Coordinates of C-alpha atoms and ligand atoms in Angstrom, one line a residue:
M1 CA 2.8 -19.9 3.3
T2 CA 0.0 -17.7 2.2
D3 CA 1.6 -14.4 1.5
P4 CA 2.3 -14.1 -2.4
E5 CA 4.9 -11.6 -2.2
E6 CA 6.8 -13.8 0.3
R7 CA 6.0 -16.9 -1.6
L8 CA 7.6 -15.6 -4.6
A9 CA 10.6 -14.1 -2.8
L10 CA 11.2 -17.8 -1.5
H11 CA 10.7 -19.2 -4.8
H12 CA 13.3 -17.0 -6.3
V13 CA 15.9 -18.7 -4.0
S14 CA 15.2 -21.9 -5.8
L15 CA 15.5 -20.5 -9.3
T16 CA 18.5 -21.2 -11.2
A17 CA 18.7 -18.0 -13.7
P18 CA 18.3 -14.6 -12.4
V19 CA 14.8 -13.3 -12.4
L20 CA 13.9 -9.6 -11.8
N21 CA 11.4 -9.4 -9.1
L22 CA 8.8 -6.7 -10.0
A23 CA 6.1 -8.4 -7.9
V24 CA 7.0 -7.1 -4.5
A25 CA 6.1 -3.4 -3.7
E26 CA 9.2 -1.7 -3.0
N27 CA 11.0 1.5 -3.7
V28 CA 14.6 2.0 -4.5
L29 CA 14.4 5.5 -5.7
L30 CA 15.7 7.3 -2.7
Y31 CA 18.3 4.9 -1.2
D32 CA 21.2 7.1 -2.8
S33 CA 20.1 10.1 -1.1
L34 CA 19.4 8.4 2.3
K35 CA 22.5 6.6 2.3
E36 CA 24.4 9.9 2.1
K37 CA 22.2 11.9 4.4
V38 CA 21.1 9.4 7.0
F39 CA 22.7 6.1 6.8
K40 CA 26.4 7.1 7.2
N41 CA 27.5 6.5 10.7
P42 CA 24.2 6.6 12.6
E43 CA 25.6 6.8 16.0
I44 CA 24.2 4.7 18.8
G45 CA 24.3 6.5 22.3
P46 CA 23.7 5.3 25.6
E47 CA 20.2 6.6 25.6
D48 CA 19.5 4.7 22.3
I49 CA 19.6 1.4 23.7
R50 CA 17.0 2.0 26.3
Y51 CA 13.2 1.2 26.0
K52 CA 11.4 4.0 24.1
R53 CA 7.6 4.6 24.2
S54 CA 6.2 1.8 21.9
Y55 CA 4.1 4.4 19.9
G56 CA 6.8 6.8 19.3
T57 CA 8.6 9.6 21.1
D58 CA 7.0 13.1 21.4
E59 CA 9.7 14.4 19.2
L60 CA 9.1 11.6 16.4
R61 CA 5.3 12.2 16.7
Q62 CA 5.8 15.7 16.2
H63 CA 7.9 15.3 13.3
I64 CA 5.5 13.1 11.3
A65 CA 2.7 15.7 12.1
R66 CA 4.8 18.5 10.7
L67 CA 5.5 16.4 7.7
L68 CA 1.9 15.3 7.0
K69 CA 0.4 18.7 7.9
K70 CA 2.3 20.1 4.8
T71 CA 1.9 17.4 2.4
M72 CA -1.0 15.5 3.4
S73 CA -3.6 17.2 5.5
P74 CA -3.2 20.6 7.5
V75 CA -5.3 19.1 10.3
V76 CA -2.7 16.4 11.5
E77 CA -1.4 17.0 15.0
A78 CA 1.2 15.2 17.0
D79 CA -1.5 13.8 19.4
D80 CA -3.1 12.1 16.3
V81 CA 0.1 9.9 15.6
Y82 CA 0.7 6.6 16.8
A83 CA 3.5 4.8 15.6
T84 CA 3.6 0.9 15.0
A85 CA 5.8 -1.7 13.5
G86 CA 4.7 -1.1 9.9
V87 CA 1.4 -0.2 8.5
S88 CA 0.1 -3.8 8.9
G89 CA 0.5 -3.2 12.4
A90 CA -1.1 0.2 12.2
L91 CA -4.0 -1.6 10.6
E92 CA -4.2 -4.4 13.2
C93 CA -3.8 -1.9 15.9
L94 CA -6.9 -0.1 14.5
A95 CA -9.0 -3.0 14.3
F96 CA -8.0 -4.3 18.0
A97 CA -8.6 -0.5 19.1
L98 CA -12.1 -0.4 17.7
E99 CA -12.8 -3.8 19.1
Q100 CA -11.6 -2.7 22.5
G101 CA -13.8 0.4 22.3
K102 CA -16.8 -1.8 21.3
A103 CA -17.2 0.0 17.7
L104 CA -16.4 -3.7 16.4
K105 CA -16.5 -7.1 17.5
P106 CA -14.8 -10.4 16.2
G107 CA -17.1 -11.6 13.3
D108 CA -17.9 -8.2 12.1
R109 CA -17.3 -7.6 8.4
V110 CA -14.9 -5.3 6.6
L111 CA -15.7 -3.8 3.3
L112 CA -12.9 -3.5 0.6
P113 CA -13.1 -2.9 -3.3
A114 CA -11.6 -5.7 -5.2
P115 CA -8.7 -5.7 -6.3
S116 CA -7.1 -4.6 -3.0
W117 CA -3.7 -5.4 -1.4
Q118 CA -3.8 -8.8 -0.3
G119 CA -2.5 -8.0 3.2
F120 CA -5.6 -6.5 4.5
K121 CA -7.1 -10.2 5.0
W122 CA -4.3 -11.0 7.7
C123 CA -4.5 -7.7 9.3
F124 CA -8.1 -7.9 9.9
E125 CA -9.0 -11.5 9.9
Q126 CA -5.9 -13.5 11.6
R127 CA -6.1 -12.0 15.0
P128 CA -8.9 -9.4 15.2
G129 CA -11.3 -12.2 13.9
L130 CA -13.1 -9.8 11.5
Q131 CA -14.2 -11.0 8.3
C132 CA -13.4 -9.2 4.8
V133 CA -16.1 -9.1 2.3
F134 CA -15.5 -7.6 -1.2
A135 CA -16.9 -5.1 -3.8
P136 CA -15.7 -6.3 -7.0
L137 CA -15.2 -3.7 -9.6
P138 CA -16.3 -4.3 -13.1
V139 CA -13.7 -5.5 -15.4
T140 CA -15.2 -4.4 -18.7
G141 CA -17.1 -1.5 -20.1
D142 CA -16.9 2.3 -19.6
N143 CA -16.4 1.9 -15.7
A144 CA -13.9 -0.9 -15.9
F145 CA -11.7 -1.0 -12.8
Q146 CA -13.3 2.3 -11.4
L147 CA -14.6 2.4 -8.0
T148 CA -17.9 3.7 -7.7
L149 CA -20.3 4.3 -4.7
K150 CA -22.7 2.0 -6.3
A151 CA -20.4 -1.0 -6.2
L152 CA -19.6 -0.4 -2.6
Q153 CA -23.6 0.1 -1.9
D154 CA -24.3 -3.0 -3.6
A155 CA -21.7 -5.2 -1.7
Y156 CA -22.7 -3.8 1.6
D157 CA -26.5 -4.4 1.0
K158 CA -25.5 -8.0 -0.1
A159 CA -23.6 -8.7 3.1
K160 CA -25.8 -9.6 6.0
P161 CA -25.2 -8.5 8.6
H162 CA -23.9 -5.3 7.1
P163 CA -20.0 -4.4 7.3
K164 CA -19.1 -2.3 10.0
L165 CA -15.9 -1.3 8.6
L166 CA -14.9 0.2 5.1
V167 CA -11.5 0.3 4.2
L168 CA -10.2 2.2 0.9
T169 CA -6.6 2.5 -0.2
N170 CA -5.9 6.0 -1.7
P171 CA -3.8 5.9 -3.9
N172 CA -4.9 2.8 -4.8
N173 CA -2.7 -0.6 -4.6
P174 CA -2.6 -2.3 -7.2
L175 CA -4.7 0.2 -9.6
G176 CA -2.2 3.1 -8.9
A177 CA -5.4 5.6 -9.1
N178 CA -6.1 8.5 -6.9
Y179 CA -9.9 8.6 -5.9
S180 CA -11.3 12.2 -7.1
K181 CA -12.5 14.4 -4.2
E182 CA -16.2 14.1 -5.7
L183 CA -16.0 10.3 -5.5
L184 CA -14.5 10.3 -1.9
E185 CA -17.1 12.9 -0.8
S186 CA -19.9 10.8 -2.0
I187 CA -18.6 7.5 -0.5
Y188 CA -17.8 9.0 2.9
T189 CA -21.0 10.9 2.9
W190 CA -22.8 7.7 2.5
A191 CA -20.7 5.7 4.9
L192 CA -20.9 8.1 7.6
T193 CA -24.5 9.2 7.5
K194 CA -26.3 6.2 6.1
T195 CA -24.3 3.4 7.7
E196 CA -22.7 2.9 11.1
M197 CA -19.4 1.8 9.5
H198 CA -16.1 3.3 10.5
I199 CA -13.5 4.2 7.8
I200 CA -9.9 3.4 7.4
S201 CA -8.2 5.3 4.7
D202 CA -4.8 3.5 3.8
E203 CA -2.9 6.5 2.5
M204 CA 0.5 4.7 2.6
Y205 CA 1.4 5.8 -1.1
A206 CA 0.0 9.3 -0.4
H207 CA 3.5 11.1 -1.6
S208 CA 3.8 8.6 -4.5
Q209 CA 2.5 11.0 -6.9
I210 CA 3.7 11.7 -10.6
A211 CA 3.8 15.0 -11.8
K212 CA 0.6 14.7 -13.7
S213 CA -1.5 12.4 -11.6
K214 CA -4.9 12.8 -12.5
P215 CA -7.2 13.2 -10.2
G216 CA -4.8 14.5 -7.6
F217 CA -4.6 13.2 -4.2
H218 CA -7.0 14.0 -1.4
S219 CA -6.4 12.8 2.2
A220 CA -9.5 11.5 4.1
F221 CA -9.0 14.1 6.7
T222 CA -9.4 17.1 4.3
L223 CA -12.9 15.9 3.2
D224 CA -16.0 17.9 4.1
A225 CA -17.7 14.9 4.9
C226 CA -15.4 14.0 7.6
K227 CA -15.9 17.0 9.5
Q228 CA -18.8 16.0 11.6
H229 CA -17.5 12.4 11.9
Q230 CA -13.8 12.6 12.9
D231 CA -14.4 9.8 15.5
R232 CA -15.1 7.4 12.7
V233 CA -12.4 8.1 10.0
H234 CA -8.9 6.8 10.7
V235 CA -5.8 7.2 8.4
V236 CA -2.8 5.0 8.1
W237 CA 0.5 6.0 6.6
G238 CA 4.2 4.6 6.9
L239 CA 7.9 4.8 5.7
A240 CA 7.7 1.6 3.6
K241 CA 6.7 3.1 0.2
D242 CA 7.0 6.6 0.0
F243 CA 10.5 6.6 1.6
G244 CA 11.3 3.1 0.4
L245 CA 12.2 1.9 3.7
S246 CA 9.8 -1.4 3.5
G247 CA 12.3 -3.6 5.7
F248 CA 12.3 -0.7 8.4
R249 CA 8.6 -1.7 9.2
T250 CA 7.6 1.7 10.4
G251 CA 3.8 2.7 10.2
F252 CA 1.5 5.1 11.7
V253 CA -2.1 5.2 13.0
L254 CA -3.5 8.7 12.4
S255 CA -6.9 9.0 14.4
R256 CA -8.7 11.7 16.2
S257 CA -11.3 9.2 17.7
A258 CA -11.3 9.3 21.4
L259 CA -11.7 5.4 21.7
V260 CA -8.6 4.8 19.4
R261 CA -6.5 7.4 20.9
K262 CA -7.4 5.7 24.5
A263 CA -6.5 2.1 23.2
M264 CA -3.4 3.4 21.5
R265 CA -2.2 5.0 24.6
G266 CA -3.1 2.4 27.0
G267 CA -4.3 2.8 30.6
K268 CA -6.2 1.3 33.3
G269 CA -4.6 -2.0 33.3
L270 CA -4.1 -2.4 29.6
K271 CA -1.0 -1.8 27.5
E272 CA -0.8 0.6 24.7
M273 CA -1.6 -1.3 21.6
S274 CA 1.7 -0.7 19.9
W275 CA 3.6 -2.5 22.8
F276 CA 2.9 -5.6 21.0
S277 CA 4.1 -4.3 17.5
P278 CA 6.2 -1.3 18.7
L279 CA 8.6 1.1 17.0
D280 CA 11.7 0.0 18.5
S281 CA 14.7 2.0 19.7
L282 CA 17.1 1.2 16.9
K283 CA 14.5 2.4 14.6
N284 CA 14.1 5.5 16.5
V285 CA 18.0 6.2 16.0
V286 CA 17.7 6.0 12.3
V287 CA 14.4 7.2 11.7
G288 CA 15.0 10.1 14.3
K289 CA 18.0 11.1 12.3
L290 CA 16.1 11.1 9.0
F291 CA 13.4 13.4 10.5
R292 CA 16.0 15.5 12.4
T293 CA 18.1 16.3 9.2
G294 CA 17.8 19.9 8.4
E295 CA 14.9 20.4 10.9
D296 CA 16.3 24.0 11.7
K297 CA 16.2 25.1 8.0
D298 CA 13.6 25.9 5.6
A299 CA 14.9 23.1 3.4
W300 CA 14.1 20.3 5.9
Y301 CA 15.2 17.2 4.7
P302 CA 12.3 14.8 4.9
E303 CA 10.0 17.4 3.3
Q304 CA 12.4 18.2 0.4
L305 CA 12.4 14.4 -0.2
M306 CA 8.7 14.0 -0.4
R307 CA 7.9 17.4 -2.2
N308 CA 10.6 17.4 -4.8
V309 CA 13.3 14.7 -4.9
Y310 CA 10.9 11.7 -4.8
P311 CA 8.2 13.0 -7.3
E312 CA 10.8 14.0 -9.7
R313 CA 12.4 10.6 -9.5
L314 CA 9.0 8.6 -9.4
T315 CA 8.0 10.6 -12.6
K316 CA 11.0 10.0 -14.4
S317 CA 10.9 6.2 -13.8
Y318 CA 7.2 6.2 -14.5
E319 CA 7.8 8.1 -17.7
A320 CA 10.4 5.6 -18.8
V321 CA 8.6 2.6 -18.0
K322 CA 5.2 3.8 -19.4
K323 CA 7.3 4.5 -22.8
A324 CA 8.8 1.1 -22.7
L325 CA 5.5 -0.6 -22.1
S326 CA 3.7 1.5 -25.1
K327 CA 6.7 0.5 -27.2
A328 CA 6.4 -3.1 -26.7
G329 CA 2.4 -2.9 -27.0
I330 CA 1.8 -4.2 -23.4
P331 CA -1.5 -3.0 -22.5
F332 CA -1.9 -1.5 -19.0
L333 CA -4.8 0.1 -17.0
S334 CA -4.7 3.9 -17.0
N335 CA -8.1 5.5 -17.2
N336 CA -6.8 7.7 -19.7
A337 CA -4.7 9.6 -17.2
D338 CA -1.4 9.2 -15.5
N339 CA -1.5 6.9 -12.4
A340 CA -0.2 7.5 -9.0
A341 CA 1.5 5.0 -6.5
Q342 CA 4.2 2.8 -7.6
F343 CA 2.4 0.4 -10.1
F344 CA 1.3 -0.5 -13.6
F345 CA -1.6 -2.8 -13.6
L346 CA -0.9 -4.9 -16.9
D347 CA -4.0 -6.3 -18.6
L348 CA -2.7 -9.5 -20.4
H349 CA -5.9 -11.3 -20.3
K350 CA -5.5 -12.0 -24.3
Y351 CA -2.7 -14.1 -23.5
L352 CA -4.3 -16.4 -21.1
D353 CA -5.1 -19.2 -23.3
K354 CA -1.9 -18.8 -25.6
V355 CA 0.6 -20.2 -23.1
P356 CA 1.2 -23.9 -24.6
E357 CA 0.4 -26.6 -22.3
E358 CA 2.9 -29.4 -22.9
E359 CA 1.7 -32.9 -22.9
G360 CA 1.4 -34.9 -19.8
D361 CA 2.3 -31.4 -18.1
D362 CA 1.1 -31.2 -14.7
T363 CA 4.2 -31.3 -13.0
W364 CA 5.1 -27.8 -13.7
L365 CA 6.0 -25.8 -10.4
R366 CA 2.8 -23.8 -9.4
V367 CA 3.5 -21.1 -7.0
F368 CA -0.1 -20.4 -6.9
P369 CA -2.2 -23.2 -7.2
E370 CA -5.2 -21.4 -5.9
I371 CA -5.6 -18.8 -8.7
D372 CA -6.8 -19.5 -12.3
D373 CA -4.6 -22.0 -14.0
R374 CA -4.0 -19.9 -17.1
E375 CA -3.0 -16.9 -15.1
E376 CA -0.3 -19.0 -12.9
R377 CA 1.0 -20.4 -16.4
L378 CA 1.1 -17.2 -17.9
R379 CA 3.2 -15.9 -14.6
A380 CA 5.4 -19.0 -14.8
Y381 CA 5.8 -18.3 -18.7
L382 CA 7.1 -14.8 -18.1
E383 CA 9.3 -16.0 -15.1
T384 CA 11.2 -18.3 -17.4
E385 CA 11.0 -16.6 -21.0
A386 CA 11.2 -13.0 -19.7
Q387 CA 13.2 -13.7 -16.5
V388 CA 10.7 -11.2 -14.8
Q389 CA 8.4 -11.9 -11.8
L390 CA 4.9 -10.1 -11.9
L391 CA 2.4 -10.4 -9.2
P392 CA -0.8 -12.2 -10.5
G393 CA -4.0 -10.0 -10.2
Q394 CA -5.8 -12.9 -8.5
T395 CA -3.7 -13.1 -5.6
L396 CA -4.9 -9.3 -5.0
F397 CA -8.6 -10.4 -5.2
C398 CA -8.9 -9.2 -8.9
P399 CA -12.3 -10.2 -10.0
A400 CA -11.1 -11.5 -13.4
P401 CA -7.8 -13.4 -14.6
G402 CA -5.2 -12.1 -16.6
Y403 CA -4.1 -9.0 -14.7
F404 CA -0.6 -8.5 -13.4
R405 CA 0.7 -5.8 -11.0
L406 CA 4.4 -4.5 -12.0
C407 CA 6.1 -2.5 -9.3
F408 CA 8.4 0.3 -11.3
T409 CA 10.0 1.4 -8.2
A410 CA 11.4 -2.0 -7.1
Y411 CA 14.6 -1.6 -9.1
D412 CA 16.3 1.2 -11.0
Q413 CA 14.7 2.5 -14.0
D414 CA 17.2 1.0 -16.5
K415 CA 16.6 -2.6 -15.1
V416 CA 12.7 -2.3 -15.0
V417 CA 13.0 -0.9 -18.8
Q418 CA 15.1 -3.8 -19.8
A419 CA 12.5 -6.2 -17.9
V420 CA 9.5 -4.7 -19.8
D421 CA 11.3 -5.2 -23.1
R422 CA 11.8 -8.9 -22.3
I423 CA 8.2 -9.0 -21.4
G424 CA 7.4 -7.6 -24.6
A425 CA 9.5 -10.0 -26.6
A426 CA 8.1 -13.0 -24.7
L427 CA 4.4 -12.0 -25.3
N428 CA 5.2 -11.4 -29.0
K429 CA 6.5 -15.0 -29.0
L430 CA 2.7 -16.2 -28.0
G431 CA 1.3 -14.2 -30.8
Ligands
PLP1 C1 -2.1 -0.6 0.7 C2 -0.9 -1.3 1.7 N1 -1.2 -1.1 2.8 C3 -0.3 -1.7 4.0 C4 0.7 -2.3 3.5 C5 1.7 -2.9 4.7 O1 2.9 -2.0 4.8 P1 3.9 -2.3 5.9 O2 5.0 -2.9 4.9 O3 4.6 -1.0 6.5 O4 3.4 -3.2 7.0 C6 1.2 -2.3 2.2 C7 2.4 -3.1 1.7 O5 2.6 -3.5 0.6 C8 0.2 -1.8 1.3 O6 0.5 -1.9 -0.2

């Protein structure tokens, strides 16, 4: 099994002591609210058991456009929205749609900054047959872990043949950073006018904004650079992170490109792309109920959640965990501003050589034999010593070892704060 988050989940089953898994990107902050308003007695009527259109009913597509218009980008229309089974499915559908429209072909390269979410490799490589190449971010100096136009240009120039697709995650997983409008304008202008690349903006953490997130969030569709090139810019978003519905596997392709829309709708002997990873009827019941709640009122429930309830809870958890990290002296990347998304990226590189190797010790359980041995040893040390699971940065293509992703929304605030205290104590023991 290659998926690091799944590998850790499986590994957890074999552990004898309880370990808090903060490696996986999940969000429990809205469950109580959703339980009260949506999950109680969702009724399944006779119409609900029938096939539904795989890329979403008109009603659902209108609801998604209505929300995103208000919270992400005023230009999104229902016709731009195509539902899939998860954002992974949306990314894969986009790759296939671009291949079907001859904008890409198997073997073409996809340019991504490193670190990046590990799943992009499967979405683009496994079935569409594309090849991911990375622009490593600097790990030291004034620009440490900051995306720059130059880092992307260097990696683009180095890759021969040049990449045909650029993928940016905004806000970023694992760095938790929103990209500034200036940076995005410069990158999009370059990619859209000086290269042939299409761009996918993965905005699945768009609503995961701390009250003081700096810089603020800017969706790709709102950029000036995109106005003349709408056919080459595609956005993905879903319910896994912002709404905390990871197990529901509900994602959306947002695209105004004629060739993507054509492929997503099907026709002329071809099935619509989502037919293979559909939004099924059961999800339609629950997700439909979520988006119908309060739809006739000013306080439309999904909008209230995304605009008020979620940012407030996220900020509260973020502040509490940040305070605990600072108190325990655990360094994390912040670029002197408050992060967005659901992560702290811990900088534990100074502990890499401190975990003692016991003599004759080559039998310890390596969950990640492919990463730097010292990073894996530190992960295993924190698992046993602090009973906390963190995701090693090298599983996210981090260019240097010693960085770990902590998802602070995976459990409620008190549990995460206690886990941070335990990490602090375990690191202190290393000296
Ligand atoms: C940046 C990013 N894109 C896509 C996904 C996959 O989303 P889904 O679970 O909806 O397939 C994830 C999940 O962690 C992610 O972090």
